[in-house]
Amino acid sequence: MAKAIKVTVRGRVQGVGFRPFVFQLAHRYRLAGTVQNNMDGVTIIAEGEEKQLQLFLHALIQEAPRLSRIDEWNVVAIPAQGWQQFSIIKSERKGTSSLVIPIDTAVCDDCLQEMNDPADFRYRYPFINCTQCGPRYTIIEQLPYDRPYTSMKTFPMCNRCQKEYENPLNRRHHAQPIACPTCGPSVMLIDRHGQTWKEEAIEKAQEFLMAGAIVAIKGLGGYHLACDATNETAVRQLRKRKQRPTRPLAIMAANLAVANQIGEINEKEAQLLTSPEAPIVIVKRKPFTLLAPSISPGLTTVGVMLPYTPLHHLLLDEQTLPLLVMTSANRSGMPILYEDAQAFSELNEIADYFLVHNRSIVHPLDDSVVQWQNGRLDFLRRARGFVPDPLFTTESVHALAALGGQQKNVFAFGRNQQLFLGPHIGDLQNIDVIHHFLREYEHLRTWLGIQPDAVAVDMHPNYETWNIVKEWDVSVIPVQHHHAHMVACMEDNGLKESCFGLILDGTGYGEDGNVWGFELLYGDASYYERLGHLLYTPLPGGEKCIKEPWRTAVGMLGYYFGEKGYEYALQRFPDKQYEIAILKNMIEKGINAPLAGTCGRLFDAVSAFLHVCLHPMYDGEAAIRLSEIIDEENVYEPYPFAIRENRLLEIDLADMWLAIIEDVSRNENPVQMAGRFHETVVAASVEMIRRAAKRHRSSERRIVLSGGSMHNRYVTKRLVEQLQAAAFTVYTHQKVPCSDGGLALGQLMIAAKRREREVCASEFQQK
Amino acid sequence: MERITLAHGDGGELAHQLIQQLFVAHFHHDAFVKFDAALLSIEKGKLAITTDSFVVKPLFFPGGNIGKLAVVGTVNDLAVSGAIPKAITCGFILEEGFPISDLKRIVQSMAEEAQKIGVAIVAGDTKVVERGAADGIYINTTGIGIVEEPLVPSFQEGDSVIISGSVGDHGITIFAARGELGLMTNLTSDCAALSPMISQATKASKQIRIMRDPTRGGLATALVEICEDFQLTIELSEDAIPIKREVEGACDLLGFDPLYLANEGKVIFIVAKEDEQKVLQAIRSREEGKEAAVIGTVRATEKGQLLLRTPLGTTRRLYRLTGLLLPRIC
Ligand SMILES: [Fe+3]
Ligand SMILES: [Mg+2]
Ligand SMILES: [Zn+2]
Ligand SMILES: [Zn+2]
């Protein structure tokens, strides 16, 4: 007697070959029925022997395709309807809209093998893909994910492709971007004067790259600028044209073996590099490699990725072109370029050649950047391969949005119990970035089918997000910056109950109107209390301090030592005599000298004082360079410091500064001083936490670590060690960045709690 | 040294003497003082009226003083509204102990400036407050002017934005003059009456949409207000905005934005593209308009935002001065 079941599956189950996989399983277990995509995920009706149905269900979970992820599944018995065979039926455009938007992934081994097989009809075809690899999010115009709703709609399939597409047993069954040389997109190389190469586009591009040319390459999520990474002249030329003097450039290595030649790559890092998500991985740079010296000046690390599109695989070559610079093409502070016309006009002065194709990019997406830090994944930028994969929560976050921070902006939405972090948007200062924000926000919002009834916005009154939300008719929930960081880390680890949070960050707006960023908090998504922080010191010139970190040092020295402090500053910055005199007056008169206690600025000040970096040319350069010179394996001796026990605990670094000043006068090795400074930050934080825990009413021993400075590998490693030694359970980020790229997650969770409370309050009033 | 006493403000003999010997003598308004109010006759057109109070510190600075400022400030508000300034009144709040010689210098320069512009100072009032209740001297002026041909603010896309000279001079001069920062500059305030230059410009073009004097809040705030009031998008080109090197240097040091610094002798004109050069030439024919420049364009007539195109090719939106200079970089 045949039994029938209805299975609904949710998660990453569309656009990953899930239906063909189900179809094959049904065959294997001799079942009849249907499988269908709908707005809710995938629905399966299966009829057959009970035993077979059991095996089918087991295999469904165990053998799911490499890209799929089952988050939720549900089986109900239904009356058998007497299906004669098993079939895939057309998508149904209805349901409660909890569709998963598939992510872009690196080309798979099967496709690569075909591409390299001279007998295959897709031999050397740069757009080969299958259900397990290729473009997704970046080519989708609307959901559900189906070819007519992607930028592949302009390429009618040829008979061969059509057959594969329709054959349920083919690995390209319903591979929406399926294509071949006959019917699909093609590449073209163009020079500045409009000369074009089609057939030999890739060979010519290789030739020009080898000769030192700069080539703009249209990729998956946007344009890259490429040049031979072993050619110092070419790299310098690129830096000059792009006006990017020092910012490290990402490298694409022909394969893992080549990557191993330039970087110390451990097993985990190798796994990351070769994963379907194929991010840029920051690794320790080997000394004496082929790499041009100006790839990452002043740094001991390098960002590497492996080829992730078939085109990349065809372009790079272990022998002739093993290492390319692949930096995203955008003018400083602007979104990545992805539209052909704009790319041509904006890169005209930068690129000698354009290697392009005619498959349009609908949604720009930057490369993700990660590092393997102390046994866990540390996201510096969560983008391609991860966006817009949802995170899951048990809180009710439906119809909430969070607008993120000012820089490294990422927004977020809640739908049912899913959390969607949007793509990396960038620095909201530029109008183009704001437009980019609005466009991507609106797209994702529409795809998710939600209309937010409340929007979380950072408290900083000058963040652009306030100007964005001002135009909307929606209730606004202001969220403190470091509270958001803390809750982001709690949610990242599934923590719900109150705990401690140490937030080491750049700058964020504090509730007392000062600049916060070295915070010890206690609380959860519904509230927080501030227990301690770094003593406030003035930032003479405000935002100027970020470009000129010596100012921050002057502010700190002046604050701690008065007249004497300005003298120390003058000894260290002798060409700034006039400036220091004026800064002193600004500080004393309180003119444009906001008070700040932040870890980021502290690193800046020490970096400038040690002359490690006086003129940062990119975000965080002063701090990054300071951390790069130290030996991460070493444990340094902390400098002396004090904790002032007032209503709040305050870290007082006067003694550390005195010791540094003395070390400098004795010509101590900067590496040693930088290392001891790092350890001081750790020791002072741990001491502050220990005392706070002693003073605190709870006996809580859990602590989350967040904020942009937690990217610092030494600081985070030592904090974890020391806090664990002090019997704390320590949580760090894993799925979202600790920097402002993860802020929206915390904002969203806080907004959820606040909305809940308001709903309760209004219900209470009604009673 | 003679100083102001409370009796100078009590309406008695000492007050009478002060009024007669100082104010009436300098302002020559004996014709008006026979009544409790000044009586003026108007020929035709519309009456424009404006008022402003002046509390600048220091009272004397390179290029002017509080008195000159009190006259030109109000006259300029009339002039940019398209009015021909006719008369002003002034009210003084004096702190007990204020040196009479300083008052004299202030009054003198008010009279001088008024005469130069051709406005009459027709009424005045003086109050003295106890020591500590005010800081030396405050002046309020109210101005009346006649508008013969009102400006019609009918903006069009492509209209040009002109500034009559470098921005931020006054702001930095005042800052330096306070002496508290030790800032060294050779700058002088641009404090000047704008009516002569404006009448040149309005003669040259009948297509001036609007004029503004970007005083407190600077160029950016004045333009943001225009954008919001008239629902315009204006795009400024950062390179084109005239800024004296010394102003730029000081701003660099202090972390100020010159676009938000006060000016006391500059006009923003928004004018039809076709009349742009005519207006520019008219302004440049005057000494105070020598550095005039076209700095931007009306991009759209429905958005209400001010944009700044930087030399890097990026575009930033500008807002009004917030008074809150907290870093946003994380
Ligand atoms: Fe932050
Ligand atoms: Mg005024
Ligand atoms: Zn594949
Ligand atoms: Zn085909």
PDB file of C-alpha atoms and ligand atoms in Angstrom, chain A residues 481-482 485 505-507 708 739-740 743, chain B residues 330, ligand 1:
ATOM      1  CA  HIS A 481      26.979  52.481  18.464  1.00  0.00           C
ATOM      2  CA  HIS A 482      28.803  50.246  20.932  1.00  0.00           C
ATOM      3  CA  HIS A 485      28.513  46.192  18.422  1.00  0.00           C
ATOM      4  CA  ASP A 505      36.524  50.461  18.334  1.00  0.00           C
ATOM      5  CA  GLY A 506      37.302  53.528  16.290  1.00  0.00           C
ATOM      6  CA  THR A 507      34.865  56.261  17.112  1.00  0.00           C
ATOM      7  CA  GLY A 708      36.807  47.235  14.753  1.00  0.00           C
ATOM      8  CA  SER A 739      33.769  46.269  12.736  1.00  0.00           C
ATOM      9  CA  ASP A 740      30.915  48.452  11.515  1.00  0.00           C
ATOM     10  CA  LEU A 743      26.803  46.825  13.256  1.00  0.00           C
TER      11      LEU A 743
ATOM     12  CA  CYS B 330      34.890  54.625  13.003  1.00  0.00           C
TER      13      CYS B 330
HETATM   14 FE    FE C   1      32.320  50.930  15.247  1.00  0.00          FE
END
